[in-house]
Coordinates of C-alpha atoms in Angstrom, one line a residue:
M25 CA -11.8 -1.3 -10.8
L26 CA -10.0 1.9 -9.6
R27 CA -11.0 5.2 -11.3
L28 CA -9.6 8.6 -10.6
T29 CA -11.0 11.7 -12.3
N30 CA -10.1 15.4 -12.4
I31 CA -7.4 15.0 -9.7
N32 CA -5.7 18.1 -8.4
K33 CA -3.5 18.3 -5.3
R34 CA -1.6 21.3 -4.0
Y35 CA 0.4 21.9 -0.9
G36 CA -0.1 25.6 -0.5
S37 CA 1.0 27.2 -3.8
H38 CA 2.9 24.0 -4.9
E39 CA 1.0 21.9 -7.3
V40 CA 1.9 18.2 -7.0
L41 CA -0.7 16.4 -9.1
N42 CA -3.0 17.5 -11.9
F43 CA -4.5 15.0 -14.3
S44 CA -7.9 14.3 -15.8
E45 CA -8.3 10.5 -15.6
W46 CA -6.5 7.3 -14.5
N47 CA -8.2 3.9 -14.6
I48 CA -6.7 0.5 -13.7
N49 CA -8.3 -2.9 -13.5
K50 CA -7.5 -5.8 -11.3
G51 CA -3.8 -6.7 -11.3
I52 CA -0.3 -5.8 -10.0
Y53 CA 0.9 -2.3 -10.9
W54 CA 4.2 -0.6 -10.4
L55 CA 4.4 3.2 -10.0
K56 CA 7.9 4.6 -10.8
G57 CA 9.3 8.0 -10.0
G58 CA 11.9 9.7 -8.0
N59 CA 11.5 11.6 -4.7
G60 CA 9.1 14.5 -4.9
T61 CA 7.2 13.3 -8.0
G62 CA 4.0 12.7 -6.1
K63 CA 3.9 8.9 -5.6
S64 CA 3.2 9.0 -1.9
T65 CA 0.7 11.8 -2.3
L66 CA -1.2 9.8 -4.9
F67 CA -1.3 6.8 -2.6
R68 CA -2.6 8.9 0.3
I69 CA -5.3 10.4 -2.0
I70 CA -6.4 6.9 -3.1
S71 CA -6.4 5.6 0.5
G72 CA -8.5 8.6 1.7
Q73 CA -5.8 10.1 4.0
I74 CA -5.5 13.6 2.6
P75 CA -7.9 16.2 1.1
F76 CA -7.8 16.8 -2.7
I77 CA -9.9 18.0 -5.6
G78 CA -11.5 15.3 -7.8
E79 CA -13.1 11.9 -7.5
V80 CA -11.8 8.5 -6.6
Q81 CA -13.9 5.3 -7.0
L82 CA -13.1 1.6 -6.3
N83 CA -15.4 -1.0 -7.7
G84 CA -18.1 1.7 -8.0
V85 CA -17.8 2.9 -4.4
S86 CA -17.0 6.6 -4.2
L87 CA -14.5 7.9 -1.6
R88 CA -16.5 11.1 -1.3
K89 CA -20.0 9.6 -1.0
E90 CA -19.2 6.5 1.0
P91 CA -15.9 7.1 2.7
V92 CA -16.2 4.4 5.4
K93 CA -17.1 1.7 2.9
F94 CA -14.5 2.9 0.4
R95 CA -11.7 2.8 3.0
S96 CA -12.7 -0.7 4.1
K97 CA -11.7 -1.9 0.6
I98 CA -8.2 -0.5 0.8
S99 CA -5.1 -1.3 2.8
F100 CA -2.1 1.1 2.7
A101 CA 1.4 0.6 3.9
E102 CA 3.5 3.8 4.2
A103 CA 7.0 4.0 2.9
E104 CA 8.3 5.0 6.4
P105 CA 5.8 3.6 9.0
Q106 CA 5.6 5.4 12.3
Y107 CA 4.1 3.8 15.3
P108 CA 4.1 4.6 19.0
L109 CA 7.4 3.4 20.4
F110 CA 5.9 1.9 23.5
I111 CA 3.4 -0.4 21.8
K112 CA 4.3 -4.0 21.3
G113 CA 4.3 -5.5 17.8
K114 CA 1.6 -8.1 18.9
E115 CA -0.6 -5.3 20.2
L116 CA -0.4 -3.4 16.9
I117 CA -1.2 -6.6 14.8
D118 CA -4.1 -7.4 17.2
F119 CA -5.5 -3.9 16.6
Y120 CA -5.5 -4.4 12.8
T121 CA -6.9 -7.9 13.2
E122 CA -9.8 -6.7 15.4
T123 CA -10.5 -3.6 13.3
R124 CA -10.7 -5.5 10.1
K125 CA -12.6 -8.4 11.8
T126 CA -10.3 -11.0 10.4
D127 CA -9.1 -14.4 11.5
R128 CA -6.1 -14.2 14.0
K129 CA -4.6 -17.2 12.2
Q130 CA -4.0 -15.1 9.2
A131 CA -2.0 -12.6 11.2
K132 CA -0.1 -15.5 12.9
D133 CA 0.7 -17.0 9.5
L134 CA 2.0 -13.6 8.2
A135 CA 4.2 -13.1 11.2
D136 CA 5.6 -16.6 10.8
H137 CA 6.1 -16.0 7.1
F138 CA 8.2 -12.9 7.7
E139 CA 10.0 -14.5 10.7
M140 CA 8.7 -11.8 13.1
T141 CA 6.9 -14.1 15.6
P142 CA 9.8 -14.2 18.2
F143 CA 9.8 -10.4 18.3
L144 CA 6.2 -9.5 18.7
D145 CA 6.3 -9.2 22.5
N146 CA 9.0 -6.5 22.1
V147 CA 8.1 -2.9 21.9
V148 CA 8.3 -1.2 18.5
G149 CA 11.0 1.2 19.8
S150 CA 13.4 -1.8 20.0
Y151 CA 12.8 -2.7 16.3
S152 CA 15.4 -2.3 13.6
S153 CA 14.2 -0.5 10.4
G154 CA 13.9 -3.8 8.6
M155 CA 11.7 -5.3 11.4
L156 CA 9.6 -2.2 11.5
K157 CA 9.0 -2.5 7.7
K158 CA 8.0 -6.2 8.0
L159 CA 5.6 -5.3 10.9
S160 CA 4.0 -2.7 8.7
L161 CA 3.6 -5.2 5.8
I162 CA 2.0 -7.7 8.2
C163 CA -0.5 -5.1 9.3
A164 CA -1.2 -4.1 5.7
L165 CA -1.7 -7.6 4.5
V166 CA -4.1 -8.6 7.3
G167 CA -7.7 -8.6 6.3
D168 CA -9.6 -8.9 3.0
A169 CA -9.0 -5.6 1.2
D170 CA -9.7 -5.4 -2.6
L171 CA -6.7 -3.1 -3.2
F172 CA -3.4 -3.2 -1.4
I173 CA -1.2 -0.1 -1.7
L174 CA 2.5 -0.6 -0.8
D175 CA 4.7 2.5 -0.8
E176 CA 8.3 1.5 -1.1
P177 CA 7.8 -2.0 0.3
L178 CA 11.3 -3.2 -0.5
I179 CA 13.3 -0.6 1.3
T180 CA 15.2 -1.8 4.4
I181 CA 14.1 -5.4 4.1
D182 CA 16.5 -8.2 3.1
I183 CA 16.5 -10.1 -0.2
L184 CA 14.9 -13.2 1.4
S185 CA 12.0 -11.1 2.9
A186 CA 11.6 -9.4 -0.4
G187 CA 11.2 -12.7 -2.1
K188 CA 8.6 -13.8 0.5
L189 CA 6.7 -10.5 -0.1
N190 CA 6.6 -11.1 -3.8
K191 CA 5.3 -14.6 -3.2
L192 CA 2.5 -13.3 -1.0
I193 CA 1.6 -10.6 -3.6
T194 CA 1.4 -13.2 -6.3
E195 CA -0.8 -15.5 -4.2
K196 CA -3.2 -12.7 -3.3
A197 CA -3.4 -11.5 -6.9
S198 CA -4.3 -15.0 -8.0
Q199 CA -7.3 -14.7 -5.5
G200 CA -8.5 -11.5 -7.3
K201 CA -6.8 -8.9 -5.1
S202 CA -5.0 -5.9 -6.7
F203 CA -1.7 -4.2 -5.8
L204 CA -0.3 -0.7 -6.3
I205 CA 3.4 -0.7 -5.6
S206 CA 6.0 2.1 -5.7
S207 CA 9.7 1.3 -5.6
H208 CA 13.0 3.1 -6.4
Q209 CA 14.4 -0.4 -7.0
E210 CA 13.8 -2.1 -10.3
V211 CA 10.9 -4.6 -10.1
S212 CA 11.7 -7.5 -12.5
N213 CA 9.0 -9.6 -14.1
D214 CA 11.2 -12.6 -13.0
Q215 CA 10.4 -11.7 -9.4
L216 CA 6.9 -10.3 -9.8
K217 CA 4.6 -10.5 -12.8
L218 CA 3.5 -6.9 -13.4
D219 CA 0.4 -6.1 -15.4
K220 CA 1.5 -2.5 -16.2
V221 CA 4.1 0.1 -15.2
Y222 CA 3.3 3.7 -14.7
Q223 CA 5.3 6.8 -13.9
I224 CA 4.3 10.3 -12.7
I225 CA 5.8 12.9 -15.0
N226 CA 5.0 16.6 -14.7
K227 CA 2.1 16.0 -12.3
Q228 CA 0.5 13.4 -14.7
I229 CA 0.5 9.6 -14.9
F230 CA 1.8 7.9 -17.9
Q231 CA 2.0 4.2 -18.9
L232 CA 5.5 3.0 -19.7

């Protein structure tokens, strides 16, 4: 489903990633690694946010040859989301809903699921870090992407919300959707059934 070949990424003279191939099929995958190992960089490459050397394909669609079609198949939630402080939560969700041409009921159900509905008329600048994280997850899960990339989705949210997120991931995976997740915290198979676990070591990706 997802195929990366001959990937190289540098920031100036600093090389972050350098590997020949990485393939994953449908499923739920956990990418481990400490700060600075290249997890977020890899996720930004796959989601088409930064330039790189190499090729990325999702279900046969090339990021380089068909960038718009490719990006429509992926949804990415940053580890530390940053939104304009003056925008309301509802306005941000509406933007994602309209852009992805999806049912507003889906967004409403997600907001209710994460208990964010009472706060959506408030501006983002008034949100706590946990609320901001839940807002970013709602925006990421809206729509019908083939691959959801969640960078550190468990940081700043409470245990109850983490359980609700795991339930949603499991439900979407049962519908044929795939997930790439990074986390400093241990992801137990009791909480989320993982298909495989990977780790970036010395700029390359290894299965654990």
